[in-house]
Structure formats: structure tokens, C-alpha cells
JSON list of C-alpha atoms in Angstrom, two decimals:
[
{"chain": "O", "resi": 15, "resn": "GLU", "atom": "CA", "xyz": [-0.01, 0.01, 0.00]},
{"chain": "O", "resi": 16, "resn": "THR", "atom": "CA", "xyz": [1.28, 3.46, -0.83]},
{"chain": "O", "resi": 17, "resn": "GLY", "atom": "CA", "xyz": [0.85, 6.96, 0.55]},
{"chain": "O", "resi": 18, "resn": "VAL", "atom": "CA", "xyz": [-0.71, 7.77, 3.88]},
{"chain": "O", "resi": 19, "resn": "THR", "atom": "CA", "xyz": [-3.38, 5.54, 5.38]},
{"chain": "O", "resi": 20, "resn": "GLN", "atom": "CA", "xyz": [-5.67, 6.20, 8.34]},
{"chain": "O", "resi": 21, "resn": "THR", "atom": "CA", "xyz": [-7.89, 3.91, 10.34]},
{"chain": "O", "resi": 22, "resn": "PRO", "atom": "CA", "xyz": [-10.67, 3.89, 11.15]},
{"chain": "O", "resi": 23, "resn": "ARG", "atom": "CA", "xyz": [-12.31, 6.07, 8.50]},
{"chain": "O", "resi": 24, "resn": "HIS", "atom": "CA", "xyz": [-15.33, 6.71, 10.70]},
{"chain": "O", "resi": 25, "resn": "LEU", "atom": "CA", "xyz": [-15.66, 6.60, 14.47]},
{"chain": "O", "resi": 26, "resn": "VAL", "atom": "CA", "xyz": [-18.56, 7.28, 16.80]},
{"chain": "O", "resi": 27, "resn": "MET", "atom": "CA", "xyz": [-17.73, 7.40, 20.47]},
{"chain": "O", "resi": 28, "resn": "GLY", "atom": "CA", "xyz": [-19.34, 8.43, 23.70]},
{"chain": "O", "resi": 29, "resn": "MET", "atom": "CA", "xyz": [-17.79, 11.04, 25.92]},
{"chain": "O", "resi": 30, "resn": "THR", "atom": "CA", "xyz": [-16.52, 8.44, 28.39]},
{"chain": "O", "resi": 31, "resn": "ASN", "atom": "CA", "xyz": [-14.92, 6.15, 25.83]},
{"chain": "O", "resi": 32, "resn": "LYS", "atom": "CA", "xyz": [-11.25, 5.70, 25.05]},
{"chain": "O", "resi": 33, "resn": "LYS", "atom": "CA", "xyz": [-10.30, 5.16, 21.41]},
{"chain": "O", "resi": 34, "resn": "SER", "atom": "CA", "xyz": [-7.25, 5.55, 19.20]},
{"chain": "O", "resi": 35, "resn": "LEU", "atom": "CA", "xyz": [-6.74, 6.78, 15.66]},
{"chain": "O", "resi": 36, "resn": "LYS", "atom": "CA", "xyz": [-3.97, 5.25, 13.61]},
{"chain": "O", "resi": 37, "resn": "CYS", "atom": "CA", "xyz": [-1.92, 6.69, 10.79]},
{"chain": "O", "resi": 38, "resn": "GLU", "atom": "CA", "xyz": [0.71, 4.96, 8.69]},
{"chain": "O", "resi": 39, "resn": "GLN", "atom": "CA", "xyz": [2.85, 6.45, 5.95]},
{"chain": "O", "resi": 40, "resn": "HIS", "atom": "CA", "xyz": [4.69, 4.46, 3.30]},
{"chain": "O", "resi": 41, "resn": "LEU", "atom": "CA", "xyz": [6.60, 7.39, 1.82]},
{"chain": "O", "resi": 42, "resn": "GLY", "atom": "CA", "xyz": [9.75, 7.29, 3.93]},
{"chain": "O", "resi": 43, "resn": "HIS", "atom": "CA", "xyz": [9.07, 10.76, 5.31]},
{"chain": "O", "resi": 44, "resn": "ASN", "atom": "CA", "xyz": [10.55, 12.06, 8.54]},
{"chain": "O", "resi": 45, "resn": "ALA", "atom": "CA", "xyz": [7.81, 14.39, 9.72]},
{"chain": "O", "resi": 46, "resn": "MET", "atom": "CA", "xyz": [4.25, 13.45, 10.64]},
{"chain": "O", "resi": 47, "resn": "TYR", "atom": "CA", "xyz": [1.32, 15.64, 11.62]},
{"chain": "O", "resi": 48, "resn": "TRP", "atom": "CA", "xyz": [-2.15, 15.57, 13.14]},
{"chain": "O", "resi": 49, "resn": "TYR", "atom": "CA", "xyz": [-4.66, 18.17, 11.99]},
{"chain": "O", "resi": 50, "resn": "LYS", "atom": "CA", "xyz": [-8.23, 18.86, 13.01]},
{"chain": "O", "resi": 51, "resn": "GLN", "atom": "CA", "xyz": [-10.71, 20.04, 10.39]},
{"chain": "O", "resi": 52, "resn": "SER", "atom": "CA", "xyz": [-14.02, 21.41, 11.59]},
{"chain": "O", "resi": 53, "resn": "ALA", "atom": "CA", "xyz": [-16.79, 22.96, 9.58]},
{"chain": "O", "resi": 54, "resn": "LYS", "atom": "CA", "xyz": [-16.25, 26.68, 8.95]},
{"chain": "O", "resi": 55, "resn": "LYS", "atom": "CA", "xyz": [-12.74, 26.66, 10.48]},
{"chain": "O", "resi": 56, "resn": "PRO", "atom": "CA", "xyz": [-9.34, 26.51, 8.81]},
{"chain": "O", "resi": 57, "resn": "LEU", "atom": "CA", "xyz": [-7.34, 23.35, 9.09]},
{"chain": "O", "resi": 58, "resn": "GLU", "atom": "CA", "xyz": [-5.83, 23.39, 12.60]},
{"chain": "O", "resi": 59, "resn": "LEU", "atom": "CA", "xyz": [-2.39, 21.95, 13.27]},
{"chain": "O", "resi": 60, "resn": "MET", "atom": "CA", "xyz": [-2.46, 19.84, 16.45]},
{"chain": "O", "resi": 61, "resn": "PHE", "atom": "CA", "xyz": [0.82, 17.97, 16.74]},
{"chain": "O", "resi": 62, "resn": "VAL", "atom": "CA", "xyz": [4.01, 17.58, 14.75]},
{"chain": "O", "resi": 63, "resn": "TYR", "atom": "CA", "xyz": [6.64, 14.89, 15.05]},
{"chain": "O", "resi": 64, "resn": "ASN", "atom": "CA", "xyz": [10.01, 15.03, 13.35]},
{"chain": "O", "resi": 65, "resn": "PHE", "atom": "CA", "xyz": [12.18, 11.92, 13.51]},
{"chain": "O", "resi": 66, "resn": "LYS", "atom": "CA", "xyz": [9.81, 10.55, 16.20]},
{"chain": "O", "resi": 67, "resn": "GLU", "atom": "CA", "xyz": [10.30, 13.60, 18.43]},
{"chain": "O", "resi": 68, "resn": "GLN", "atom": "CA", "xyz": [7.31, 15.81, 19.16]},
{"chain": "O", "resi": 69, "resn": "THR", "atom": "CA", "xyz": [8.20, 19.30, 18.03]},
{"chain": "O", "resi": 70, "resn": "GLU", "atom": "CA", "xyz": [4.80, 21.00, 18.18]},
{"chain": "O", "resi": 71, "resn": "ASN", "atom": "CA", "xyz": [1.84, 20.85, 20.50]},
{"chain": "O", "resi": 72, "resn": "ASN", "atom": "CA", "xyz": [-0.49, 23.59, 19.40]},
{"chain": "O", "resi": 73, "resn": "SER", "atom": "CA", "xyz": [-2.23, 24.13, 22.77]},
{"chain": "O", "resi": 74, "resn": "VAL", "atom": "CA", "xyz": [-4.21, 20.94, 22.33]},
{"chain": "O", "resi": 75, "resn": "PRO", "atom": "CA", "xyz": [-6.27, 19.74, 25.33]},
{"chain": "O", "resi": 76, "resn": "SER", "atom": "CA", "xyz": [-4.81, 16.80, 27.22]},
{"chain": "O", "resi": 77, "resn": "ARG", "atom": "CA", "xyz": [-7.76, 14.60, 26.26]},
{"chain": "O", "resi": 78, "resn": "PHE", "atom": "CA", "xyz": [-5.84, 14.22, 22.96]},
{"chain": "O", "resi": 79, "resn": "SER", "atom": "CA", "xyz": [-2.62, 12.29, 23.39]},
{"chain": "O", "resi": 80, "resn": "PRO", "atom": "CA", "xyz": [-0.31, 11.59, 20.43]},
{"chain": "O", "resi": 81, "resn": "GLU", "atom": "CA", "xyz": [2.16, 8.76, 20.11]},
{"chain": "O", "resi": 82, "resn": "CYS", "atom": "CA", "xyz": [4.83, 8.23, 17.48]},
{"chain": "O", "resi": 83, "resn": "PRO", "atom": "CA", "xyz": [6.60, 4.89, 17.99]},
{"chain": "O", "resi": 84, "resn": "ASN", "atom": "CA", "xyz": [8.58, 5.19, 14.73]},
{"chain": "O", "resi": 85, "resn": "SER", "atom": "CA", "xyz": [8.80, 7.44, 11.67]},
{"chain": "O", "resi": 86, "resn": "SER", "atom": "CA", "xyz": [6.11, 5.47, 9.84]},
{"chain": "O", "resi": 87, "resn": "HIS", "atom": "CA", "xyz": [3.38, 5.32, 12.47]},
{"chain": "O", "resi": 88, "resn": "LEU", "atom": "CA", "xyz": [1.42, 7.92, 14.35]},
{"chain": "O", "resi": 89, "resn": "PHE", "atom": "CA", "xyz": [-1.41, 7.47, 16.81]},
{"chain": "O", "resi": 90, "resn": "LEU", "atom": "CA", "xyz": [-3.87, 9.84, 18.40]},
{"chain": "O", "resi": 91, "resn": "HIS", "atom": "CA", "xyz": [-5.30, 8.53, 21.66]},
{"chain": "O", "resi": 92, "resn": "LEU", "atom": "CA", "xyz": [-8.66, 9.96, 22.59]},
{"chain": "O", "resi": 93, "resn": "HIS", "atom": "CA", "xyz": [-10.12, 10.06, 26.09]},
{"chain": "O", "resi": 94, "resn": "THR", "atom": "CA", "xyz": [-13.13, 11.82, 27.61]},
{"chain": "O", "resi": 95, "resn": "LEU", "atom": "CA", "xyz": [-13.89, 13.83, 24.52]},
{"chain": "O", "resi": 96, "resn": "GLN", "atom": "CA", "xyz": [-16.50, 16.54, 24.17]},
{"chain": "O", "resi": 97, "resn": "PRO", "atom": "CA", "xyz": [-19.14, 16.90, 21.43]},
{"chain": "O", "resi": 98, "resn": "GLU", "atom": "CA", "xyz": [-17.24, 19.91, 20.08]},
{"chain": "O", "resi": 99, "resn": "ASP", "atom": "CA", "xyz": [-14.34, 17.56, 19.32]},
{"chain": "O", "resi": 100, "resn": "SER", "atom": "CA", "xyz": [-16.40, 16.05, 16.51]},
{"chain": "O", "resi": 101, "resn": "ALA", "atom": "CA", "xyz": [-14.44, 16.76, 13.33]},
{"chain": "O", "resi": 102, "resn": "LEU", "atom": "CA", "xyz": [-12.35, 15.25, 10.55]},
{"chain": "O", "resi": 103, "resn": "TYR", "atom": "CA", "xyz": [-8.93, 14.30, 11.90]},
{"chain": "O", "resi": 104, "resn": "LEU", "atom": "CA", "xyz": [-6.27, 14.28, 9.24]},
{"chain": "O", "resi": 105, "resn": "CYS", "atom": "CA", "xyz": [-2.81, 12.79, 9.35]},
{"chain": "O", "resi": 106, "resn": "ALA", "atom": "CA", "xyz": [-0.04, 13.96, 7.04]},
{"chain": "O", "resi": 107, "resn": "SER", "atom": "CA", "xyz": [3.62, 13.34, 6.44]},
{"chain": "O", "resi": 108, "resn": "SER", "atom": "CA", "xyz": [6.26, 15.43, 4.75]},
{"chain": "O", "resi": 109, "resn": "GLN", "atom": "CA", "xyz": [9.83, 15.50, 3.54]},
{"chain": "O", "resi": 110, "resn": "PHE", "atom": "CA", "xyz": [11.95, 18.24, 2.05]},
{"chain": "O", "resi": 111, "resn": "SER", "atom": "CA", "xyz": [11.90, 18.12, -1.74]},
{"chain": "O", "resi": 112, "resn": "SER", "atom": "CA", "xyz": [15.22, 19.31, -3.11]},
{"chain": "O", "resi": 113, "resn": "GLU", "atom": "CA", "xyz": [13.63, 19.38, -6.55]},
{"chain": "O", "resi": 114, "resn": "ARG", "atom": "CA", "xyz": [11.02, 21.88, -5.44]},
{"chain": "O", "resi": 115, "resn": "GLY", "atom": "CA", "xyz": [13.03, 23.56, -2.70]},
{"chain": "O", "resi": 116, "resn": "ALA", "atom": "CA", "xyz": [10.33, 23.10, -0.06]},
{"chain": "O", "resi": 117, "resn": "TYR", "atom": "CA", "xyz": [8.69, 20.64, 2.28]},
{"chain": "O", "resi": 118, "resn": "GLU", "atom": "CA", "xyz": [5.61, 19.03, 0.79]},
{"chain": "O", "resi": 119, "resn": "GLN", "atom": "CA", "xyz": [2.83, 17.41, 2.76]},
{"chain": "O", "resi": 120, "resn": "TYR", "atom": "CA", "xyz": [0.85, 14.33, 1.84]},
{"chain": "O", "resi": 121, "resn": "PHE", "atom": "CA", "xyz": [-2.40, 13.67, 3.63]},
{"chain": "O", "resi": 122, "resn": "GLY", "atom": "CA", "xyz": [-4.34, 10.59, 4.57]},
{"chain": "O", "resi": 123, "resn": "PRO", "atom": "CA", "xyz": [-8.09, 10.36, 3.90]},
{"chain": "O", "resi": 124, "resn": "GLY", "atom": "CA", "xyz": [-8.94, 11.30, 7.48]},
{"chain": "O", "resi": 125, "resn": "THR", "atom": "CA", "xyz": [-11.03, 9.86, 10.29]},
{"chain": "O", "resi": 126, "resn": "ARG", "atom": "CA", "xyz": [-14.51, 11.33, 10.66]},
{"chain": "O", "resi": 127, "resn": "LEU", "atom": "CA", "xyz": [-15.06, 11.45, 14.41]},
{"chain": "O", "resi": 128, "resn": "THR", "atom": "CA", "xyz": [-18.44, 11.96, 16.04]},
{"chain": "O", "resi": 129, "resn": "VAL", "atom": "CA", "xyz": [-18.63, 12.36, 19.81]},
{"chain": "O", "resi": 130, "resn": "THR", "atom": "CA", "xyz": [-22.07, 11.70, 21.26]},
{"chain": "D", "resi": 264, "resn": "THR", "atom": "CA", "xyz": [1.32, 35.57, 13.87]},
{"chain": "D", "resi": 265, "resn": "GLN", "atom": "CA", "xyz": [1.30, 34.34, 10.31]},
{"chain": "D", "resi": 266, "resn": "LEU", "atom": "CA", "xyz": [-2.16, 34.13, 8.74]},
{"chain": "D", "resi": 267, "resn": "LEU", "atom": "CA", "xyz": [-3.38, 33.17, 5.29]},
{"chain": "D", "resi": 268, "resn": "GLU", "atom": "CA", "xyz": [-6.67, 34.66, 4.11]},
{"chain": "D", "resi": 269, "resn": "GLN", "atom": "CA", "xyz": [-8.37, 33.21, 1.09]},
{"chain": "D", "resi": 270, "resn": "SER", "atom": "CA", "xyz": [-11.01, 34.82, -1.07]},
{"chain": "D", "resi": 271, "resn": "PRO", "atom": "CA", "xyz": [-13.64, 34.27, -2.08]},
{"chain": "D", "resi": 272, "resn": "GLN", "atom": "CA", "xyz": [-14.88, 31.92, 0.63]},
{"chain": "D", "resi": 273, "resn": "PHE", "atom": "CA", "xyz": [-17.48, 30.34, -1.65]},
{"chain": "D", "resi": 274, "resn": "LEU", "atom": "CA", "xyz": [-17.80, 30.28, -5.41]},
{"chain": "D", "resi": 275, "resn": "SER", "atom": "CA", "xyz": [-20.48, 28.70, -7.57]},
{"chain": "D", "resi": 276, "resn": "ILE", "atom": "CA", "xyz": [-20.02, 28.94, -11.33]},
{"chain": "D", "resi": 277, "resn": "GLN", "atom": "CA", "xyz": [-21.17, 27.35, -14.56]},
{"chain": "D", "resi": 278, "resn": "GLU", "atom": "CA", "xyz": [-19.07, 24.88, -16.47]},
{"chain": "D", "resi": 279, "resn": "GLY", "atom": "CA", "xyz": [-16.81, 26.66, -18.93]},
{"chain": "D", "resi": 280, "resn": "GLU", "atom": "CA", "xyz": [-16.34, 29.84, -16.88]},
{"chain": "D", "resi": 281, "resn": "ASN", "atom": "CA", "xyz": [-12.99, 31.12, -15.66]},
{"chain": "D", "resi": 282, "resn": "LEU", "atom": "CA", "xyz": [-12.24, 31.94, -12.02]},
{"chain": "D", "resi": 283, "resn": "THR", "atom": "CA", "xyz": [-9.46, 33.16, -9.77]},
{"chain": "D", "resi": 284, "resn": "VAL", "atom": "CA", "xyz": [-8.93, 32.33, -6.11]},
{"chain": "D", "resi": 285, "resn": "TYR", "atom": "CA", "xyz": [-6.65, 34.44, -3.90]},
{"chain": "D", "resi": 286, "resn": "CYS", "atom": "CA", "xyz": [-4.45, 33.66, -0.92]},
{"chain": "D", "resi": 287, "resn": "ASN", "atom": "CA", "xyz": [-3.12, 36.67, 0.98]},
{"chain": "D", "resi": 288, "resn": "SER", "atom": "CA", "xyz": [-0.92, 37.32, 3.96]},
{"chain": "D", "resi": 289, "resn": "SER", "atom": "CA", "xyz": [0.92, 40.18, 5.61]},
{"chain": "D", "resi": 290, "resn": "SER", "atom": "CA", "xyz": [3.84, 37.82, 6.19]},
{"chain": "D", "resi": 291, "resn": "VAL", "atom": "CA", "xyz": [6.51, 36.63, 3.81]},
{"chain": "D", "resi": 292, "resn": "PHE", "atom": "CA", "xyz": [6.59, 32.92, 3.07]},
{"chain": "D", "resi": 293, "resn": "SER", "atom": "CA", "xyz": [9.52, 30.92, 1.72]},
{"chain": "D", "resi": 294, "resn": "SER", "atom": "CA", "xyz": [7.04, 28.91, -0.33]},
{"chain": "D", "resi": 295, "resn": "LEU", "atom": "CA", "xyz": [3.29, 28.42, -0.74]},
{"chain": "D", "resi": 296, "resn": "GLN", "atom": "CA", "xyz": [1.34, 25.35, -1.68]},
{"chain": "D", "resi": 297, "resn": "TRP", "atom": "CA", "xyz": [-2.11, 24.76, -3.08]},
{"chain": "D", "resi": 298, "resn": "TYR", "atom": "CA", "xyz": [-4.25, 21.76, -2.24]},
{"chain": "D", "resi": 299, "resn": "ARG", "atom": "CA", "xyz": [-7.64, 20.51, -3.39]},
{"chain": "D", "resi": 300, "resn": "GLN", "atom": "CA", "xyz": [-9.84, 18.56, -1.02]},
{"chain": "D", "resi": 301, "resn": "GLU", "atom": "CA", "xyz": [-12.91, 16.58, -2.03]},
{"chain": "D", "resi": 302, "resn": "PRO", "atom": "CA", "xyz": [-15.65, 15.63, 0.42]},
{"chain": "D", "resi": 303, "resn": "GLY", "atom": "CA", "xyz": [-14.64, 12.83, 2.76]},
{"chain": "D", "resi": 304, "resn": "GLU", "atom": "CA", "xyz": [-11.01, 12.88, 1.66]},
{"chain": "D", "resi": 305, "resn": "GLY", "atom": "CA", "xyz": [-7.77, 14.52, 2.71]},
{"chain": "D", "resi": 306, "resn": "PRO", "atom": "CA", "xyz": [-6.25, 17.47, 0.83]},
{"chain": "D", "resi": 307, "resn": "VAL", "atom": "CA", "xyz": [-4.22, 16.58, -2.25]},
{"chain": "D", "resi": 308, "resn": "LEU", "atom": "CA", "xyz": [-1.17, 18.66, -3.11]},
{"chain": "D", "resi": 309, "resn": "LEU", "atom": "CA", "xyz": [-1.51, 20.45, -6.44]},
{"chain": "D", "resi": 310, "resn": "VAL", "atom": "CA", "xyz": [1.58, 22.65, -6.63]},
{"chain": "D", "resi": 311, "resn": "THR", "atom": "CA", "xyz": [4.41, 24.30, -4.70]},
{"chain": "D", "resi": 312, "resn": "VAL", "atom": "CA", "xyz": [5.67, 27.78, -5.61]},
{"chain": "D", "resi": 313, "resn": "VAL", "atom": "CA", "xyz": [8.96, 28.97, -4.16]},
{"chain": "D", "resi": 314, "resn": "THR", "atom": "CA", "xyz": [10.20, 31.98, -6.16]},
{"chain": "D", "resi": 315, "resn": "GLY", "atom": "CA", "xyz": [8.63, 35.43, -6.06]},
{"chain": "D", "resi": 316, "resn": "GLY", "atom": "CA", "xyz": [6.77, 36.04, -9.31]},
{"chain": "D", "resi": 317, "resn": "GLU", "atom": "CA", "xyz": [6.81, 32.35, -10.23]},
{"chain": "D", "resi": 318, "resn": "VAL", "atom": "CA", "xyz": [4.04, 31.04, -12.45]},
{"chain": "D", "resi": 319, "resn": "LYS", "atom": "CA", "xyz": [3.23, 27.34, -12.70]},
{"chain": "D", "resi": 320, "resn": "LYS", "atom": "CA", "xyz": [0.67, 25.66, -14.89]},
{"chain": "D", "resi": 321, "resn": "LEU", "atom": "CA", "xyz": [-1.10, 22.39, -14.28]},
{"chain": "D", "resi": 322, "resn": "LYS", "atom": "CA", "xyz": [-3.38, 21.74, -17.27]},
{"chain": "D", "resi": 323, "resn": "ARG", "atom": "CA", "xyz": [-6.17, 24.35, -16.92]},
{"chain": "D", "resi": 324, "resn": "LEU", "atom": "CA", "xyz": [-4.86, 25.59, -13.53]},
{"chain": "D", "resi": 325, "resn": "THR", "atom": "CA", "xyz": [-2.38, 28.47, -13.33]},
{"chain": "D", "resi": 326, "resn": "PHE", "atom": "CA", "xyz": [-0.68, 29.30, -10.03]},
{"chain": "D", "resi": 327, "resn": "GLN", "atom": "CA", "xyz": [1.22, 32.49, -9.33]},
{"chain": "D", "resi": 328, "resn": "PHE", "atom": "CA", "xyz": [3.38, 33.48, -6.36]},
{"chain": "D", "resi": 329, "resn": "GLY", "atom": "CA", "xyz": [3.45, 37.20, -5.63]},
{"chain": "D", "resi": 330, "resn": "ASP", "atom": "CA", "xyz": [6.66, 39.11, -6.21]},
{"chain": "D", "resi": 331, "resn": "ALA", "atom": "CA", "xyz": [6.98, 39.85, -2.48]},
{"chain": "D", "resi": 332, "resn": "ARG", "atom": "CA", "xyz": [6.09, 36.23, -1.57]},
{"chain": "D", "resi": 333, "resn": "LYS", "atom": "CA", "xyz": [3.13, 37.35, 0.55]},
{"chain": "D", "resi": 334, "resn": "ASP", "atom": "CA", "xyz": [0.35, 36.18, -1.71]},
{"chain": "D", "resi": 335, "resn": "SER", "atom": "CA", "xyz": [-0.61, 33.69, -4.37]},
{"chain": "D", "resi": 336, "resn": "SER", "atom": "CA", "xyz": [-3.41, 33.14, -6.84]},
{"chain": "D", "resi": 337, "resn": "LEU", "atom": "CA", "xyz": [-4.99, 30.18, -8.55]},
{"chain": "D", "resi": 338, "resn": "HIS", "atom": "CA", "xyz": [-6.68, 30.71, -11.88]},
{"chain": "D", "resi": 339, "resn": "ILE", "atom": "CA", "xyz": [-8.84, 28.02, -13.48]},
{"chain": "D", "resi": 340, "resn": "THR", "atom": "CA", "xyz": [-9.67, 28.28, -17.17]},
{"chain": "D", "resi": 341, "resn": "ALA", "atom": "CA", "xyz": [-12.86, 26.71, -18.51]},
{"chain": "D", "resi": 342, "resn": "ALA", "atom": "CA", "xyz": [-13.87, 25.15, -15.19]},
{"chain": "D", "resi": 343, "resn": "GLN", "atom": "CA", "xyz": [-15.32, 21.66, -15.22]},
{"chain": "D", "resi": 344, "resn": "PRO", "atom": "CA", "xyz": [-17.51, 19.85, -12.64]},
{"chain": "D", "resi": 345, "resn": "GLY", "atom": "CA", "xyz": [-14.44, 17.77, -11.71]},
{"chain": "D", "resi": 346, "resn": "ASP", "atom": "CA", "xyz": [-12.82, 20.96, -10.39]},
{"chain": "D", "resi": 347, "resn": "THR", "atom": "CA", "xyz": [-15.41, 21.09, -7.60]},
{"chain": "D", "resi": 348, "resn": "GLY", "atom": "CA", "xyz": [-13.85, 20.97, -4.15]},
{"chain": "D", "resi": 349, "resn": "LEU", "atom": "CA", "xyz": [-12.24, 22.91, -1.34]},
{"chain": "D", "resi": 350, "resn": "TYR", "atom": "CA", "xyz": [-9.08, 24.75, -2.40]},
{"chain": "D", "resi": 351, "resn": "LEU", "atom": "CA", "xyz": [-6.54, 25.44, 0.32]},
{"chain": "D", "resi": 352, "resn": "CYS", "atom": "CA", "xyz": [-3.33, 27.37, 0.31]},
{"chain": "D", "resi": 353, "resn": "ALA", "atom": "CA", "xyz": [-0.63, 26.61, 2.88]},
{"chain": "D", "resi": 354, "resn": "GLY", "atom": "CA", "xyz": [2.69, 28.00, 3.89]},
{"chain": "D", "resi": 355, "resn": "PRO", "atom": "CA", "xyz": [5.48, 26.93, 6.27]},
{"chain": "D", "resi": 356, "resn": "PHE", "atom": "CA", "xyz": [6.31, 28.73, 9.50]},
{"chain": "D", "resi": 357, "resn": "SER", "atom": "CA", "xyz": [9.63, 30.47, 8.88]},
{"chain": "D", "resi": 358, "resn": "GLY", "atom": "CA", "xyz": [10.61, 27.99, 6.19]},
{"chain": "D", "resi": 359, "resn": "THR", "atom": "CA", "xyz": [10.24, 24.97, 8.46]},
{"chain": "D", "resi": 360, "resn": "TYR", "atom": "CA", "xyz": [8.22, 21.79, 8.03]},
{"chain": "D", "resi": 361, "resn": "LYS", "atom": "CA", "xyz": [5.32, 23.20, 10.13]},
{"chain": "D", "resi": 362, "resn": "TYR", "atom": "CA", "xyz": [2.44, 24.65, 8.13]},
{"chain": "D", "resi": 363, "resn": "ILE", "atom": "CA", "xyz": [-0.43, 27.03, 8.44]},
{"chain": "D", "resi": 364, "resn": "PHE", "atom": "CA", "xyz": [-3.40, 26.69, 6.16]},
{"chain": "D", "resi": 365, "resn": "GLY", "atom": "CA", "xyz": [-5.59, 29.29, 4.58]},
{"chain": "D", "resi": 366, "resn": "THR", "atom": "CA", "xyz": [-9.26, 29.74, 5.32]},
{"chain": "D", "resi": 367, "resn": "GLY", "atom": "CA", "xyz": [-10.21, 27.83, 2.14]},
{"chain": "D", "resi": 368, "resn": "THR", "atom": "CA", "xyz": [-12.30, 28.51, -0.97]},
{"chain": "D", "resi": 369, "resn": "ARG", "atom": "CA", "xyz": [-15.17, 26.15, -1.61]},
{"chain": "D", "resi": 370, "resn": "LEU", "atom": "CA", "xyz": [-15.75, 25.87, -5.37]},
{"chain": "D", "resi": 371, "resn": "LYS", "atom": "CA", "xyz": [-18.77, 24.32, -7.05]},
{"chain": "D", "resi": 372, "resn": "VAL", "atom": "CA", "xyz": [-18.85, 23.99, -10.80]},
{"chain": "D", "resi": 373, "resn": "LEU", "atom": "CA", "xyz": [-22.30, 23.32, -12.23]},
{"chain": "D", "resi": 374, "resn": "ALA", "atom": "CA", "xyz": [-22.75, 21.26, -15.37]}
]
């Protein structure tokens, strides 16, 4: 399988549940990202990992907990979420392209999360 | 704080029409990227522009990076229903691998 994959594609969870989102990239990239996309809001950067080290936590509530065991896998652990956390959660990876002179991001299809 | 404002926010046009979408900032970016996102999917990278004044073409899509590297535009010639989607611009913080995204332009092309 190529590119960036995410599982599950859809998730419905209650506010007291614990669940995890999984992301896997097959592109050999060093950086991985979690984004949140809500209706009527720009794409929000949540977490960034570079070479498995977390380099950005964009003031995300502690009920979201990322994990990056290696450069190819990224998890987002969810616990005690609120209804306003319902959104599309997107994973991406990137690598510097010397041909284009810039980092370029490649996204997975996302997990549509609904918190009831 | 670096921000990217896109305009228009929504655009509904007939097949065959031309359109331009804008991405503006008060900050200088080392590069800007354009993505298209279809419902239920993640954004797909269309192009990266890195040089002020640069123009890139992708079939009927023409991308331009402003001379001062603070803005970019996307022009679509003879739009088709397959062009329907959310168009996003994005730029890196201070030339790093961390990005901010624009507010998005939702395009609908009617057959």
C-alpha cells in the first residue's frame, strides 16, 4: 500500500470512551502531523513529530494524546472527549523536496469522528 | 502571527467559466502550496511555488506566487464539474516543516 493511510475512516464514540486513531505512511518521510478540520474553520495543526520527536503541541487539550513509535506510524489517543471535538482528523507526512526547494505534505483520507 | 486569508470563501459557477482564487498574507513565506480537497477525503497537493513572481501551470490551472512572496493566486480556465472541491493554500512557519493553512475557498462547478 502506498501513501498515507488512516484507520478507522469513521468513528462514533461516547464522551466516556477511550479510542485511538492510527496513521501509517509508506513514503519514507521524517515528519508526521495531526490536523483537526471542523466545519467553517481553517485546518488546525495539532501535533508535529520530526524523527519521532514531538516538536509541536499547538495548545491541544490533554484529552488528545499523540504517540509516534517510529517514523512510519502515528497514533492519536482519545479520552473523555466533548461533542465539540467532533471533526475530521487528518494525518499527514512530509519530507523536504530538493527538486522543489520546499517541504511538501501528503495527507491521509482522514477519520470522521463523532462524539455523542 | 502568520495568517493566510483566502477569497472568495465560496464560489459557484457554470461549467466553462474562468475563475481566480486568492491567498493573501501580511507575512513573507519561503514557499506556498495549493491543495484541493474533495468531500470525505484529505487534501491533495496540487503545486508548490517557491520563487517570487513564479508562475506554474497544471493543465487548466495556473498558479502564481506574488513578487513579495506574501500572496498567491490560482486561476482556473474553462472550469469543469471535476474541479469542484475545497481549495486550500498553505505555507510553512519560517521555512520549516510546520504549516499554516488558509481559510479555504469552496468551489462548485455546475454542469
